[in-house]
Coordinates of C-alpha atoms and ligand atoms in Angstrom, one line a residue:
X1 CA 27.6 0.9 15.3
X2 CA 24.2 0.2 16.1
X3 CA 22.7 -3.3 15.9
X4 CA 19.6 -2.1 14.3
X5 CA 19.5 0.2 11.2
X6 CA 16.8 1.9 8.8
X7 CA 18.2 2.3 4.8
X8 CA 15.7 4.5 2.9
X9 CA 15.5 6.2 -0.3
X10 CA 15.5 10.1 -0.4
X11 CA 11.7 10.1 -1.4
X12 CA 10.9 8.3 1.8
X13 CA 13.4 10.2 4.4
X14 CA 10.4 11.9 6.4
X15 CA 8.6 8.7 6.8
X16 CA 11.6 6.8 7.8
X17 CA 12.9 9.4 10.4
X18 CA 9.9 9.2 12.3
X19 CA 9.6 5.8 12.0
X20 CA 13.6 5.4 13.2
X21 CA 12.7 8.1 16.4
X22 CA 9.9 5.9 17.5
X23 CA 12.4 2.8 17.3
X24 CA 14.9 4.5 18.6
X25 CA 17.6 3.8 15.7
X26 CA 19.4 5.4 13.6
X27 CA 18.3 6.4 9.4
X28 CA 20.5 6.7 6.7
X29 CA 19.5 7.4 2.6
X30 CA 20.6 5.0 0.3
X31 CA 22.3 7.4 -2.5
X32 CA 21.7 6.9 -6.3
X33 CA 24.1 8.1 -9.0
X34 CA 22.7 7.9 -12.7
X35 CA 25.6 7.2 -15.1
X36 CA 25.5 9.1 -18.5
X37 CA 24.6 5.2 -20.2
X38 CA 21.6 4.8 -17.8
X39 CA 23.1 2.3 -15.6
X40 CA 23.1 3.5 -11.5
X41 CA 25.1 3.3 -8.7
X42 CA 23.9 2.5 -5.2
X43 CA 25.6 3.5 -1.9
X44 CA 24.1 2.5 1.6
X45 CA 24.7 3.9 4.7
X46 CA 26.1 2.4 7.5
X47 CA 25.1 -1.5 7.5
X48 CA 23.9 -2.5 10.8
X49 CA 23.3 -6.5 11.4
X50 CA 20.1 -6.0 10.9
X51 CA 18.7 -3.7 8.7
X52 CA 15.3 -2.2 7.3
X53 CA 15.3 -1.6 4.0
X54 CA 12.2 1.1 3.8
X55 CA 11.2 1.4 0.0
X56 CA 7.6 1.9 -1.1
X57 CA 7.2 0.8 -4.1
X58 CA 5.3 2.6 -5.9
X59 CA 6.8 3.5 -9.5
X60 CA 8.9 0.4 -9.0
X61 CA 11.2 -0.7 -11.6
X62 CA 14.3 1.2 -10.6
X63 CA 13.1 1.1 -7.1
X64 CA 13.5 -3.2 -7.2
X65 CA 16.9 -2.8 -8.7
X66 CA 17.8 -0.6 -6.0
X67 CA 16.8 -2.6 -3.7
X68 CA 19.2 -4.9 -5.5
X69 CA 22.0 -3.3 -5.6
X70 CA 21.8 -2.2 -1.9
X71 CA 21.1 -6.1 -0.4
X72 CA 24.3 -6.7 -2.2
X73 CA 26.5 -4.2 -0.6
X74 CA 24.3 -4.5 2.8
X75 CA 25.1 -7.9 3.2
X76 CA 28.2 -7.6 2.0
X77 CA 28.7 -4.9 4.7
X78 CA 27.7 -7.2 7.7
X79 CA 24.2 -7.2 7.5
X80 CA 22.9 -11.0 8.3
X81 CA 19.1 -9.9 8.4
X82 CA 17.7 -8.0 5.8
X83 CA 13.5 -7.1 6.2
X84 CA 12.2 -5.1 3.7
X85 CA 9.6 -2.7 4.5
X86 CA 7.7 -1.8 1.5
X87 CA 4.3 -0.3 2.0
X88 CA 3.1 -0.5 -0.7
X89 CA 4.1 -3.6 -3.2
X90 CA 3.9 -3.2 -6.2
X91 CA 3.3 -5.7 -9.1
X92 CA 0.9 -7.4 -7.3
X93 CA -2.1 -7.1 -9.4
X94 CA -0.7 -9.2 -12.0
X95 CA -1.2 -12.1 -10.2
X96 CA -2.2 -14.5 -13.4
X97 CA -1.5 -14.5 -17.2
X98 CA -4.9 -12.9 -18.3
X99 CA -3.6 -13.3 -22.1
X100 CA -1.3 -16.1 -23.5
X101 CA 2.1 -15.9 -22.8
X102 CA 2.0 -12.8 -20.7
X103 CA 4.1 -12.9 -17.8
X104 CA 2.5 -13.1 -13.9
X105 CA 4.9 -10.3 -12.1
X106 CA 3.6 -11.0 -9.3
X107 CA 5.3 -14.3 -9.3
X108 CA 8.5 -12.9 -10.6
X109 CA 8.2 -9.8 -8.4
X110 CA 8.5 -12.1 -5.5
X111 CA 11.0 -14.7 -6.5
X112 CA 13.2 -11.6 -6.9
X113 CA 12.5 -10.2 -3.6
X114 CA 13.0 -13.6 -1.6
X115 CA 16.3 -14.2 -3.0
X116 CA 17.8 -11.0 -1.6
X117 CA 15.8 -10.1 1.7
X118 CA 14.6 -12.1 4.9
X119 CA 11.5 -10.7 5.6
X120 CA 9.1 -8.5 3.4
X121 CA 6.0 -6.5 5.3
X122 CA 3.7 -4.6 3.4
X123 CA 0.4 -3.2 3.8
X124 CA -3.4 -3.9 1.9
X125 CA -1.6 -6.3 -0.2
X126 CA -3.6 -6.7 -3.5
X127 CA -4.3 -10.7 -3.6
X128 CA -7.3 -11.1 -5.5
X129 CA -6.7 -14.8 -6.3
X130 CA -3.7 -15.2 -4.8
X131 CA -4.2 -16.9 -0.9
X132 CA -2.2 -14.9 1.2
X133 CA 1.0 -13.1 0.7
X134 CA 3.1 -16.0 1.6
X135 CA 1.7 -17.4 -1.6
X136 CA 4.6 -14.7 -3.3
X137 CA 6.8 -15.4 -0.4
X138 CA 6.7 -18.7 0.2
X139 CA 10.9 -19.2 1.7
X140 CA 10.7 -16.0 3.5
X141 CA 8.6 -14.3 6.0
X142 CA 5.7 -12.2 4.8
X143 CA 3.8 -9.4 6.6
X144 CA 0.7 -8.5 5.2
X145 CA -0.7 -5.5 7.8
X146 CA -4.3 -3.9 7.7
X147 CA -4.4 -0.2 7.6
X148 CA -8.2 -0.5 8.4
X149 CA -7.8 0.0 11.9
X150 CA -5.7 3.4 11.4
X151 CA -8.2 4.4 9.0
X152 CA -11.2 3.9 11.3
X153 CA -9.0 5.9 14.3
X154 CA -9.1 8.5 11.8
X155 CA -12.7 9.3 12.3
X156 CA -12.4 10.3 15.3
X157 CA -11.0 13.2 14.4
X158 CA -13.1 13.0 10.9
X159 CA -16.1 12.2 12.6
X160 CA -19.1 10.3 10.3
X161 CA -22.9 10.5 9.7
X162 CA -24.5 7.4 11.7
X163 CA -26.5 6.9 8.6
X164 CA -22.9 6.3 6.3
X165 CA -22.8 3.1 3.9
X166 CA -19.6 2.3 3.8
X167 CA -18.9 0.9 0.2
X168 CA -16.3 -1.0 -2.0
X169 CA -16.5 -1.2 -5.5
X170 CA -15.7 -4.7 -6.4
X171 CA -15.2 -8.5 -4.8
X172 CA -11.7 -8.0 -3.8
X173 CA -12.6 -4.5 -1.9
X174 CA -15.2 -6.8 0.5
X175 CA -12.3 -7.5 3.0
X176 CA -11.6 -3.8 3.5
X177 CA -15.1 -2.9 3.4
X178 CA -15.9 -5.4 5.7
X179 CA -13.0 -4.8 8.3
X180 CA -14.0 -1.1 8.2
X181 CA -17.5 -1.3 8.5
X182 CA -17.2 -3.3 11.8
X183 CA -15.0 -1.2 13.2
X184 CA -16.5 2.1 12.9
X185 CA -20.1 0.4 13.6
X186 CA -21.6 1.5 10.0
X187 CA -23.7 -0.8 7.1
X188 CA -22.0 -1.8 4.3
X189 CA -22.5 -2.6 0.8
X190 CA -19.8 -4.0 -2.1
X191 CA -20.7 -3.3 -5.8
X192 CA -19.6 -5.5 -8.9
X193 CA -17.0 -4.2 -11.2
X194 CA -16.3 -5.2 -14.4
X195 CA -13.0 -4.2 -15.8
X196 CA -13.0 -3.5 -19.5
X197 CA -9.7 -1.8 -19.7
X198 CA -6.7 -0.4 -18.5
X199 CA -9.0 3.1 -17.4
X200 CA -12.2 2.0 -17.9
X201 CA -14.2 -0.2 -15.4
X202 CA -18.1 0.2 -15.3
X203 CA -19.8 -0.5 -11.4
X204 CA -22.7 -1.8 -10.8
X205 CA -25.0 -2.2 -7.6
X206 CA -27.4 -4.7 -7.0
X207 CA -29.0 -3.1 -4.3
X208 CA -29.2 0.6 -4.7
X209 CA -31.9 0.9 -2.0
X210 CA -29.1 0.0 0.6
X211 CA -27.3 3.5 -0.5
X212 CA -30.5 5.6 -1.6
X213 CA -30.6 8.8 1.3
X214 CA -27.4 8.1 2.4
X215 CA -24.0 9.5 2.8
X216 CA -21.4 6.9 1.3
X217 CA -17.9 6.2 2.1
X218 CA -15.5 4.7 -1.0
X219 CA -12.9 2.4 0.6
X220 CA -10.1 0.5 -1.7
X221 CA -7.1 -0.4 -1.6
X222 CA -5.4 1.0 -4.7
X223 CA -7.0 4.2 -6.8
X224 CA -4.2 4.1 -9.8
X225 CA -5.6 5.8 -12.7
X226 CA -9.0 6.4 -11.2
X227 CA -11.1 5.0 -13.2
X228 CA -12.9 2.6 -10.5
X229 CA -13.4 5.3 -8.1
X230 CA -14.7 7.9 -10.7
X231 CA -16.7 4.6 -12.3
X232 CA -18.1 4.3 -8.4
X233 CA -18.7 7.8 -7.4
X234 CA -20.8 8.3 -10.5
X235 CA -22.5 4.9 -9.6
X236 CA -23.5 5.8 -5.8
X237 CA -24.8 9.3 -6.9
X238 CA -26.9 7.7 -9.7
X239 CA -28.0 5.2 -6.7
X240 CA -28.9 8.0 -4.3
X241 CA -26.2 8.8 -1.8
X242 CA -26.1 12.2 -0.7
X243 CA -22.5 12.7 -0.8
X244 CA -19.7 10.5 -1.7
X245 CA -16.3 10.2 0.4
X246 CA -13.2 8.1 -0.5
X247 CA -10.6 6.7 2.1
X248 CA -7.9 4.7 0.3
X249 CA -4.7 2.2 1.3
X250 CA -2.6 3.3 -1.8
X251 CA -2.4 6.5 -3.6
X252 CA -0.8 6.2 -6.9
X253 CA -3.0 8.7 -9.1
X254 CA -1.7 12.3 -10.3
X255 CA -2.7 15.9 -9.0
X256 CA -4.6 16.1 -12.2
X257 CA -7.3 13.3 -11.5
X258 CA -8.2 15.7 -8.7
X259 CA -10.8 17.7 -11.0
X260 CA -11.9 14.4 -12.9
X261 CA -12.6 13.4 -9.1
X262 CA -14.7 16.0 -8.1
X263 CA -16.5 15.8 -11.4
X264 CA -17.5 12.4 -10.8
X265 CA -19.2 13.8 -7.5
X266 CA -16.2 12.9 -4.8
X267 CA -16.6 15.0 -2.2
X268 CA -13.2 14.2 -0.7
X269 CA -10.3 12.0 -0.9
X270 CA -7.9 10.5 2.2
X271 CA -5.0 8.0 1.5
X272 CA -2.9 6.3 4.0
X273 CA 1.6 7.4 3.6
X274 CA 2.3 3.6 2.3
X275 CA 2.7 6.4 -1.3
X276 CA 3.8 10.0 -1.0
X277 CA 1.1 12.1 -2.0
X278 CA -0.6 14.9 -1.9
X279 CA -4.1 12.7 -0.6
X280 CA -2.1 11.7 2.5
X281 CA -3.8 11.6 6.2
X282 CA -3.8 8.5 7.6
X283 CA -0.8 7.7 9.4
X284 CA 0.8 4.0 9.9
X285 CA 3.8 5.1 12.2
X286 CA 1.9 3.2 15.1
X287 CA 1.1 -0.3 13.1
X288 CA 5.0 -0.4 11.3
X289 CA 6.3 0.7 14.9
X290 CA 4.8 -2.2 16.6
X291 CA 5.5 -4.7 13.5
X292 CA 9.2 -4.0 13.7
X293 CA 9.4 -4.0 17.5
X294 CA 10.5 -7.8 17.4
X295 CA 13.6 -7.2 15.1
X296 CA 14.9 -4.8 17.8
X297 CA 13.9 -7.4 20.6
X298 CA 15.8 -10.6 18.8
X299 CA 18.8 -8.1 18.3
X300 CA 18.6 -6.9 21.5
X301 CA 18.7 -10.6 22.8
X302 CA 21.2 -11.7 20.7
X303 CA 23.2 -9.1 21.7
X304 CA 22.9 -9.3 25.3
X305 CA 23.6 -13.3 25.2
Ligands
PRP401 O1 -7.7 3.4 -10.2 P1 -7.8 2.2 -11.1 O2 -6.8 2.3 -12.2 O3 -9.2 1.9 -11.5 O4 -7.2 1.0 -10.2 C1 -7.6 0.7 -8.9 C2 -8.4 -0.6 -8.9 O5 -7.6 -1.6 -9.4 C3 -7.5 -2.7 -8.5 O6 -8.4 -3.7 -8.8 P2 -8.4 -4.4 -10.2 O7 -9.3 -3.7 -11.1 O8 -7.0 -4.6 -10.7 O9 -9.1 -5.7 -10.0 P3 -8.7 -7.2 -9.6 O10 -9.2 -7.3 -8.2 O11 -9.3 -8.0 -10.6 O12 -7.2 -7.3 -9.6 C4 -7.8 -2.1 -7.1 O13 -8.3 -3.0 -6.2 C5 -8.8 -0.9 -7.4 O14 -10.1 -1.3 -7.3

């Protein structure tokens, strides 16, 4: 058996094969049976010592009590390190109890995730006024990674306009915008978003001058039901840019935004694999590669001693 194991979910097989060939170690699915009351069943694979439980969770309910389910028969298995790669966390954005006794998930979300795994790394982690995401994980360790420098590699092959803005649409988007900016050597500008629902945001710019002439490139972490990106493409085009361009952490919208998209003047759309979906380009194999590389060194070690 080997020391070092990837668990995935069906949805995420692709991703974690190539992620387990880089490693070199082995994959297995975690199976799911739904019984005719609802309930489910979970059966893991093979548990290795230590294990990498690969589960983006997007659409996450089931997904969390999957993950569950298979620490519990994992550990029970063998399995004395558990690290939970999940590119994309959900539950995040609830990070306060913006209405009287409304719950903050993201505080449950991680209480419930530290008591069954070692180690959680994600990617773009949304923390607008949470510190850092060892804030949520405060007994365990806590990975945060940047796809920014992924997504600035993928220029070369997508290469930019010297004259691009790159652009977020709100305070919490600065970060990204920022990282980006630097790295690919382009101005940047960050626009102030007021949220007034669930799908309805309106974007401001204080500055349009900055974007007047000029191509624009939309970076955030999460477009969910669209509504900030359609709110900013409209936003830039009223300012002036000459075309608008999104690159995006997080995928989580449907097919059928697509045509509200272009509508709102987006010209095109890329999204890093941290979701499955049809807006994926931006690949992370590298960055989770290199982040996991230690687990198979301390095994390794351990092993050897
Ligand atoms: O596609 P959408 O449904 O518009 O969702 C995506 C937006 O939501 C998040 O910010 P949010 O508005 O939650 O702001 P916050 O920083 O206050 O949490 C995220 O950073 C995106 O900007």
């Amino acid at each position: 058996m080997s020391a070092v194991a990837i668990q995935c979910l069906a949805a995420a097989r692709a991703d974690a094969e190539r992620l387990g060939g880089r490693l070199g170690i082995p994959v297995h699915q975690i199976a799911q049976h739904r019984f005719p009351d609802g309930e489910i069943a979970v059966t893991v694979g093979p548990a290795a010592p230590t294990t990498i439980l690969y589960v983006p969770l997007d659409q996450p309910n089931e997904k969390l009590l999957t993950i569950l389910f298979a620490a519990e028969a994992l550990r029970r298995g063998g399995c004395t390190r558990l690290v939970l790669l999940a590119p994309y966390l959900s539950y995040m954005r609830q990070d306060a109890a913006f209405h009287p006794g409304e719950a903050i998930s993201q505080k449950a979300v991680g209480r419930l995730l530290a008591s069954v795994v070692d180690r959680v790394i994600t990617v773009d982690a949304h923390l607008h006024r949470t510190a850092s995401l060892g804030d949520v994980f405060p007994c365990i360790e806590a990975d945060d990674l940047s796809a920014m420098p992924a997504i600035a590699a993928s220029f070369r092959a997508h290469p930019l306009d010297p004259d691009t803005v790159v652009v977020g649409p709100d305070a919490e988007s600065q970060q990204w915008v920022d990282a980006l900016a630097k790295l690919i050597d382009r101005r940047s500008t960050v626009a102030r978003k007021i949220r007034r629902g669930d799908r309805s945001v309106e974007v401001r710019f204080d500055d349009p001058s900055l974007i007047a002439g000029r191509p624009a490139l939309l970076v955030d972490d999460i477009v969910s039901s669209g509504g900030t990106l359609i709110a900013c493409s409209k936003a830039l085009h009223a300012a002036g840019a000459t075309w608008v361009d999104a690159v995006i952490t997080h995928a989580l919208f449907p097919t059928s935004m697509l045509r509200e998209l272009a509508f709102a003047g987006l010209r095109s759309i890329r999204s890093t694999h941290t979701v499955p979906h049809f807006t994926n380009g931006i690949v992370l194999d590298d960055l989770f590669a290199e982040t996991l590389r230690s687990e198979i060194g301390t095994i390794t070690k351990e092993t050897r001693a």
